Amino acid sequence: MPRPVVTPPAPAPPPLAGLRVLDLATLFAGPLAATMLGDFGAEVIKVEHPDRPDPSRGHGPSKDGIGLWWKVLGRNKRTITLDLSRPAGRTTLLRLAATTDVVVENFRPGTLEKWGLGWDELSAVNPRLVLTRVTGFGQFGPYARRPGFGTLAEAMSGFAAMTGEPDAPPTLPPFGLADSIAALATAYAVMTALAARDRTGEGQVVDMAIIEPILTVLGPQPTWYDQLGHVQPRTGNRSQNNAPRNTYRTADGTWVAVSTSAQSVAERVMRLVGRPELIDEPWFATGADRARHADVLDAAVGDWIARHGRADVLAEFEKAEAAVAPVQDVRDVMADPQYQALDTVTTVDDPELGPLRMQNVLFRLSATPGAIRWAGRPHGADTEEVLTGLGLTPADVKELREEGVV
């Protein structure tokens, strides 16, 4: 008998399918939060000024005149143009907001209100809307109206003060650390507000200050100071809580990082590097005491690693079940077998640039996974499709173009 034809079940829709997000924000926390929502199925509509595209299109290296950062930040977003400061732009935005679940914006406090697009007006057309406001310093307080960027948050939060060598200046990260942390927090805040809406039926305002999430990830600094007057100093790659913890140069001129947060791992490392007698020292029994003897422990580990190539160091540490990792640059990341197994850096087919490699979605869901459906699209590519979907006619859109509104 012929075998019955089994039709595989249709793939489940992504978890945020049906959610519409308007991304009005620029540089970088707000847009990245919208990207994260888009990665898991939200319909994200990126709204840009007709004459002044999102600055991320011009940040960093480009290929054939096309900004590569935008390809990542703009992925899974439809792009439209709209001048919100014009009456027709305001009217069009309100029509969009009426069909939208989330608006993400990062104008200085008061800007949307100046255009007649504040919470009162937006919630009037859509009481279920979640208005997400991402600014440097939040919506109130003495700094609220200052221009704010992630660099200022990295300085103000204490991050720069505790980063770097003890005798060197405070150190800022060479990438958007505070913005990225704020983006993660913003995506979480949006989902929290949407969960509340499921219960109450009403939207609300999310007030995200970029200076705050980075302070949270720095750990118990305020509590230590409050209770003990303790201010964490700069310690370079060392930790005040355990040792050995550092980067070490191998015999072939590469670097590895070693961590011994667990006592058992610290003991394994000492046996591996041929210094088991250090385990019997009274000060070896706790991480904080080991940290006070970091010079001794760094010398023991560093001398052993300096006599071995990186491949041997990694193999011996793995055999000893001790924590080690190579210090990798992006070339190493792209070739790393663990990242390859996870598809952490995946390939996206792009109409403008062809196959394009970028970071994949943040996490894996077994039943409703996220996906990169497309990379960042050209400026205003979807304007007509989105606006006619609202009920405007092609003639209406043409008129808006002639007026400079889109």
Coordinates of C-alpha atoms in Angstrom, one line a residue:
M1 CA 0.0 0.0 0.0
P2 CA 1.3 3.5 -0.7
R3 CA 2.4 5.4 2.4
P4 CA 0.0 8.2 3.5
V5 CA 1.2 11.7 2.7
V6 CA 2.0 13.4 6.0
T7 CA 1.7 17.2 5.8
P8 CA 4.1 18.8 8.2
P9 CA 2.4 21.3 10.6
A10 CA 2.6 24.9 9.6
P11 CA 5.3 26.8 11.5
A12 CA 4.0 28.7 14.5
P13 CA 3.8 32.4 14.0
P14 CA 6.6 34.3 15.8
P15 CA 5.7 35.4 19.4
L16 CA 5.2 39.1 18.6
A17 CA 3.3 38.6 15.3
G18 CA 0.4 41.1 15.2
L19 CA 2.3 43.7 17.3
R20 CA 2.9 47.0 15.5
V21 CA 5.7 49.3 16.6
L22 CA 6.5 52.8 15.3
D23 CA 10.2 53.5 15.7
L24 CA 10.7 57.3 15.7
A25 CA 14.0 57.2 17.5
T26 CA 17.6 57.6 16.5
L27 CA 21.1 56.8 17.9
F28 CA 20.9 54.0 19.3
A29 CA 19.0 52.7 22.3
G30 CA 15.5 53.3 21.1
P31 CA 16.1 51.9 17.6
L32 CA 17.9 48.9 18.9
A33 CA 15.0 48.1 21.2
A34 CA 12.7 48.3 18.2
T35 CA 15.0 46.0 16.3
M36 CA 14.8 43.4 19.1
L37 CA 11.0 43.5 19.0
G38 CA 11.1 43.1 15.2
D39 CA 13.4 40.1 15.4
F40 CA 10.6 38.2 17.1
G41 CA 7.9 39.1 14.7
A42 CA 6.7 42.6 15.5
E43 CA 5.9 44.7 12.5
V44 CA 8.3 47.7 13.0
I45 CA 7.8 50.8 10.9
K46 CA 10.8 53.1 11.0
V47 CA 9.8 56.8 10.6
E48 CA 12.6 59.1 9.3
H49 CA 12.6 62.7 8.3
P50 CA 12.3 63.1 4.5
D51 CA 15.6 65.1 4.3
R52 CA 17.5 63.9 7.3
P53 CA 17.7 60.1 7.5
D54 CA 18.5 58.3 10.7
P55 CA 22.2 59.2 11.4
S56 CA 23.0 55.5 11.9
R57 CA 22.9 55.2 8.1
G58 CA 26.1 57.2 8.0
H59 CA 27.8 55.9 11.1
G60 CA 30.9 53.7 10.7
P61 CA 32.2 52.0 7.5
S62 CA 30.0 51.8 4.4
K63 CA 30.1 49.8 1.2
D64 CA 29.1 51.2 -2.1
G65 CA 27.8 54.2 -0.2
I66 CA 25.5 52.1 1.9
G67 CA 26.0 52.3 5.7
L68 CA 26.6 48.8 7.2
W69 CA 25.6 49.7 10.7
W70 CA 22.1 50.6 9.4
K71 CA 21.9 47.2 7.8
V72 CA 22.0 45.7 11.3
L73 CA 20.0 48.3 13.2
G74 CA 17.4 48.7 10.5
R75 CA 16.7 45.0 10.0
N76 CA 13.2 43.7 10.1
K77 CA 11.9 47.3 9.8
R78 CA 9.8 48.9 7.1
T79 CA 11.0 52.4 6.4
I80 CA 8.8 55.5 5.7
T81 CA 9.5 59.2 5.7
L82 CA 7.4 61.8 7.6
D83 CA 8.0 65.3 8.8
L84 CA 6.4 65.3 12.2
S85 CA 6.8 69.0 12.7
R86 CA 4.3 69.8 9.9
P87 CA 0.5 69.7 10.4
A88 CA 0.0 67.0 7.7
G89 CA 2.8 65.0 9.2
R90 CA 1.2 65.2 12.6
T91 CA -2.1 64.1 11.2
T92 CA -0.5 61.2 9.4
L93 CA 1.4 60.1 12.5
L94 CA -1.8 60.2 14.6
R95 CA -3.5 57.9 11.9
L96 CA -0.6 55.5 12.3
A97 CA -0.7 55.7 16.1
A98 CA -4.3 54.7 16.0
T99 CA -3.4 51.3 14.5
T100 CA -0.2 50.9 16.6
D101 CA 0.7 49.1 19.8
V102 CA 4.0 50.7 20.7
V103 CA 5.7 54.0 19.8
V104 CA 9.4 54.4 20.5
E105 CA 10.8 57.9 20.5
N106 CA 13.9 59.6 21.9
F107 CA 13.3 63.3 21.3
R108 CA 14.2 65.7 24.1
P109 CA 11.4 66.0 26.6
G110 CA 8.7 68.4 25.3
T111 CA 9.4 67.9 21.6
L112 CA 6.5 65.7 20.8
E113 CA 4.3 67.9 22.9
K114 CA 5.5 70.9 20.9
W115 CA 4.3 69.1 17.7
G116 CA 0.9 68.2 19.3
L117 CA 2.0 64.6 19.5
G118 CA 2.4 64.1 23.3
W119 CA 0.8 61.4 25.4
D120 CA -2.5 63.2 25.7
E121 CA -3.0 63.4 21.9
L122 CA -1.6 59.9 21.2
S123 CA -3.6 58.1 23.9
A124 CA -6.7 60.0 22.8
V125 CA -6.6 58.3 19.4
N126 CA -5.4 54.9 20.9
P127 CA -5.9 54.3 24.6
R128 CA -4.1 51.0 24.3
L129 CA -0.9 52.6 23.0
V130 CA 2.4 52.1 24.9
L131 CA 4.5 55.3 24.4
T132 CA 8.1 54.5 25.0
R133 CA 10.3 57.5 25.7
V134 CA 14.1 56.9 25.7
T135 CA 16.3 59.8 26.6
G136 CA 19.6 60.4 28.2
F137 CA 18.3 61.6 31.6
G138 CA 14.6 60.8 31.7
Q139 CA 11.5 63.0 31.4
F140 CA 12.0 65.1 34.5
G141 CA 14.8 66.3 36.8
P142 CA 17.4 69.0 36.5
Y143 CA 19.2 67.3 33.5
A144 CA 16.0 66.2 31.6
R145 CA 16.4 68.7 28.8
R146 CA 20.1 68.3 28.2
P147 CA 21.3 66.4 25.1
G148 CA 22.2 62.9 26.3
F149 CA 24.2 60.1 24.8
G150 CA 25.5 56.8 26.0
T151 CA 29.0 58.2 26.5
L152 CA 27.6 60.5 29.2
A153 CA 25.9 57.6 30.9
E154 CA 29.1 55.6 30.9
A155 CA 30.8 58.5 32.6
M156 CA 28.1 59.4 35.0
S157 CA 27.2 55.9 36.2
G158 CA 30.6 55.1 37.6
F159 CA 31.5 52.7 34.7
A160 CA 34.4 54.8 33.4
A161 CA 35.7 55.6 36.9
M162 CA 36.2 51.9 37.7
T163 CA 37.5 50.9 34.2
G164 CA 41.1 51.0 33.3
E165 CA 44.5 50.5 35.0
P166 CA 45.0 52.0 38.5
D167 CA 47.4 54.6 37.3
A168 CA 45.7 55.4 34.0
P169 CA 42.8 57.7 33.2
P170 CA 39.1 56.5 33.5
T171 CA 38.3 54.5 30.4
L172 CA 35.2 54.7 28.1
P173 CA 34.2 51.7 26.0
P174 CA 34.9 51.8 22.3
F175 CA 31.3 51.0 21.4
G176 CA 27.8 51.9 22.5
L177 CA 27.7 50.0 25.8
A178 CA 25.2 52.2 27.7
D179 CA 22.9 52.5 24.7
S180 CA 22.9 48.7 24.2
I181 CA 22.1 48.0 27.8
A182 CA 19.3 50.6 27.7
A183 CA 18.0 48.9 24.5
L184 CA 17.7 45.6 26.3
A185 CA 16.0 47.3 29.2
T186 CA 13.7 49.2 26.9
A187 CA 12.6 46.0 25.1
Y188 CA 11.9 44.4 28.5
A189 CA 10.0 47.5 29.6
V190 CA 7.8 47.4 26.5
M191 CA 6.9 43.8 27.1
T192 CA 6.1 44.5 30.7
A193 CA 3.8 47.4 29.7
L194 CA 2.1 45.2 27.1
A195 CA 1.6 42.5 29.7
A196 CA -0.1 45.1 32.0
R197 CA -2.2 46.2 29.0
D198 CA -3.4 42.7 28.6
R199 CA -4.9 42.9 32.1
T200 CA -6.1 46.5 32.2
G201 CA -6.9 47.2 28.5
E202 CA -5.0 50.5 28.8
G203 CA -1.6 51.6 27.5
Q204 CA 0.9 53.7 29.4
V205 CA 4.1 55.7 29.2
V206 CA 7.5 54.0 29.5
D207 CA 10.2 56.5 30.7
M208 CA 13.6 55.1 30.1
A209 CA 16.7 57.1 31.1
I210 CA 19.9 55.8 29.5
I211 CA 21.9 56.7 32.7
E212 CA 19.9 54.1 34.7
P213 CA 20.2 50.6 33.2
I214 CA 24.0 50.8 33.1
L215 CA 24.0 51.6 36.8
T216 CA 22.0 48.5 37.4
V217 CA 24.4 46.2 35.6
L218 CA 27.4 47.6 37.5
G219 CA 26.3 45.6 40.6
P220 CA 26.0 46.7 44.2
Q221 CA 28.1 49.8 44.0
P222 CA 25.5 52.1 45.7
T223 CA 24.8 49.6 48.4
W224 CA 28.5 49.1 49.2
Y225 CA 29.0 52.8 49.4
D226 CA 25.8 53.3 51.5
Q227 CA 26.7 50.6 54.0
L228 CA 30.5 50.7 54.0
G229 CA 31.6 53.9 52.3
H230 CA 33.3 51.7 49.7
V231 CA 34.3 53.1 46.3
Q232 CA 35.5 50.6 43.8
P233 CA 38.8 51.6 42.4
R234 CA 40.2 50.9 39.0
T235 CA 41.9 47.5 39.0
G236 CA 42.6 46.9 35.3
N237 CA 41.8 43.3 34.5
R238 CA 42.0 42.2 38.1
S239 CA 39.0 41.8 40.4
Q240 CA 38.7 42.7 44.1
N241 CA 36.6 39.5 44.6
N242 CA 38.8 36.7 43.3
A243 CA 42.2 35.9 41.8
P244 CA 43.8 34.9 39.6
R245 CA 41.6 36.8 37.2
N246 CA 43.5 38.5 34.3
T247 CA 44.6 38.3 30.7
Y248 CA 47.9 36.5 30.1
R249 CA 50.2 36.4 27.1
T250 CA 51.0 33.0 25.6
A251 CA 54.3 31.8 24.0
D252 CA 53.0 32.5 20.5
G253 CA 52.1 36.1 21.3
T254 CA 48.3 35.7 21.7
W255 CA 46.3 36.3 24.8
V256 CA 43.9 34.3 27.0
A257 CA 41.6 35.3 29.9
V258 CA 41.4 33.2 33.1
S259 CA 38.7 33.4 35.7
T260 CA 38.6 31.7 39.1
S261 CA 35.3 32.9 40.6
A262 CA 34.8 29.5 42.1
Q263 CA 37.2 28.2 44.8
S264 CA 37.5 24.8 43.2
V265 CA 38.5 26.3 39.9
A266 CA 41.2 28.4 41.6
E267 CA 42.6 25.2 43.1
R268 CA 42.6 23.4 39.7
V269 CA 44.5 26.3 38.1
M270 CA 47.2 26.2 40.7
R271 CA 47.7 22.5 40.3
L272 CA 47.7 22.9 36.5
V273 CA 50.5 25.6 36.6
G274 CA 52.6 23.6 39.0
R275 CA 52.1 25.7 42.1
P276 CA 49.9 23.4 44.3
E277 CA 51.6 24.7 47.5
L278 CA 49.8 28.0 47.1
I279 CA 46.5 26.3 47.8
D280 CA 47.7 25.6 51.4
E281 CA 48.3 29.3 52.1
P282 CA 45.8 30.6 54.6
W283 CA 44.9 33.5 52.3
F284 CA 44.0 31.2 49.5
A285 CA 40.7 30.1 51.1
T286 CA 38.6 33.0 49.9
G287 CA 38.3 35.0 46.7
A288 CA 38.8 38.4 48.4
D289 CA 42.0 37.2 50.2
R290 CA 43.3 35.7 46.9
A291 CA 42.7 39.1 45.3
R292 CA 44.9 40.7 47.9
H293 CA 47.7 38.4 46.7
A294 CA 47.1 38.8 43.0
D295 CA 50.7 39.6 42.2
V296 CA 51.8 36.2 43.5
L297 CA 49.0 34.4 41.7
D298 CA 49.3 36.3 38.4
A299 CA 53.0 35.5 38.4
A300 CA 52.4 31.8 38.9
V301 CA 49.7 31.7 36.1
G302 CA 51.4 34.1 33.8
D303 CA 54.8 32.3 33.9
W304 CA 53.2 29.0 33.0
I305 CA 51.1 30.4 30.2
A306 CA 54.1 32.3 28.8
R307 CA 55.8 29.0 28.2
H308 CA 53.0 27.5 26.2
G309 CA 51.2 28.3 22.9
R310 CA 47.6 29.3 23.0
A311 CA 46.3 26.0 21.6
D312 CA 48.1 24.1 24.3
V313 CA 47.0 26.5 27.0
L314 CA 43.3 26.1 26.0
A315 CA 43.7 22.3 25.8
E316 CA 45.3 21.9 29.2
F317 CA 42.9 24.2 30.9
E318 CA 40.0 22.3 29.4
K319 CA 41.5 19.0 30.5
A320 CA 41.8 20.4 34.0
E321 CA 38.2 21.8 34.0
A322 CA 39.6 25.3 34.6
A323 CA 37.9 28.4 33.1
V324 CA 39.8 30.0 30.2
A325 CA 38.9 31.7 27.0
P326 CA 41.0 33.1 24.1
V327 CA 41.0 36.9 23.8
Q328 CA 39.4 37.2 20.4
D329 CA 39.0 40.0 17.9
V330 CA 36.2 39.9 15.3
R331 CA 38.2 37.7 13.0
D332 CA 38.4 35.1 15.6
V333 CA 34.7 35.5 16.5
M334 CA 33.7 34.8 12.9
A335 CA 35.7 31.5 12.9
D336 CA 34.9 30.4 16.4
P337 CA 33.4 26.9 16.4
Q338 CA 31.0 27.6 19.3
Y339 CA 29.7 30.7 17.7
Q340 CA 29.3 28.8 14.4
A341 CA 27.4 26.0 16.2
L342 CA 25.0 28.5 17.6
D343 CA 24.7 30.5 14.3
T344 CA 25.5 33.6 16.4
V345 CA 26.7 35.4 13.3
T346 CA 24.3 34.5 10.6
T347 CA 23.9 35.3 6.9
V348 CA 21.2 37.5 5.5
D349 CA 20.5 37.9 1.8
D350 CA 20.3 41.6 1.0
P351 CA 19.0 43.1 -2.3
E352 CA 21.6 45.9 -2.2
L353 CA 24.7 44.1 -0.9
G354 CA 24.1 40.4 -1.4
P355 CA 24.9 37.9 1.3
L356 CA 25.5 39.9 4.5
R357 CA 26.7 38.5 7.8
M358 CA 25.5 40.0 11.1
Q359 CA 24.6 39.0 14.7
N360 CA 21.6 36.7 14.9
V361 CA 18.6 37.3 17.2
L362 CA 19.4 37.4 20.9
F363 CA 18.1 34.0 22.0
R364 CA 16.6 30.8 20.8
L365 CA 13.0 29.8 21.4
S366 CA 12.1 26.2 20.7
A367 CA 8.6 26.7 19.5
T368 CA 8.4 30.3 18.2
P369 CA 11.8 31.4 17.2
G370 CA 12.8 34.8 16.0
A371 CA 14.4 35.5 12.6
I372 CA 16.0 38.2 10.5
R373 CA 13.6 38.5 7.6
W374 CA 15.6 41.3 5.9
A375 CA 18.4 43.8 6.6
G376 CA 18.0 47.5 6.9
R377 CA 16.1 48.9 3.9
P378 CA 16.6 52.1 1.9
H379 CA 15.4 55.4 3.2
G380 CA 11.6 55.7 2.8
A381 CA 11.4 52.5 0.8
D382 CA 7.9 51.5 2.3
T383 CA 6.3 55.0 2.5
E384 CA 3.7 54.5 -0.1
E385 CA 2.8 50.9 0.9
V386 CA 2.4 51.9 4.6
L387 CA 0.4 55.1 4.0
T388 CA -1.9 53.6 1.5
G389 CA -2.5 50.8 4.0
L390 CA -3.9 53.5 6.3
G391 CA -6.4 54.5 3.6
L392 CA -4.5 57.3 1.9
T393 CA -4.7 57.1 -1.9
P394 CA -1.6 57.3 -4.2
A395 CA -2.7 60.8 -5.0
D396 CA -2.7 61.7 -1.3
V397 CA 0.8 60.3 -0.9
K398 CA 2.0 62.2 -4.0
E399 CA 0.6 65.4 -2.6
L400 CA 2.4 64.8 0.7
R401 CA 5.6 64.3 -1.2
E402 CA 5.1 67.5 -3.1
E403 CA 4.6 69.4 0.2
G404 CA 7.8 67.8 1.6
V405 CA 5.9 66.0 4.4
V406 CA 7.1 62.6 3.2

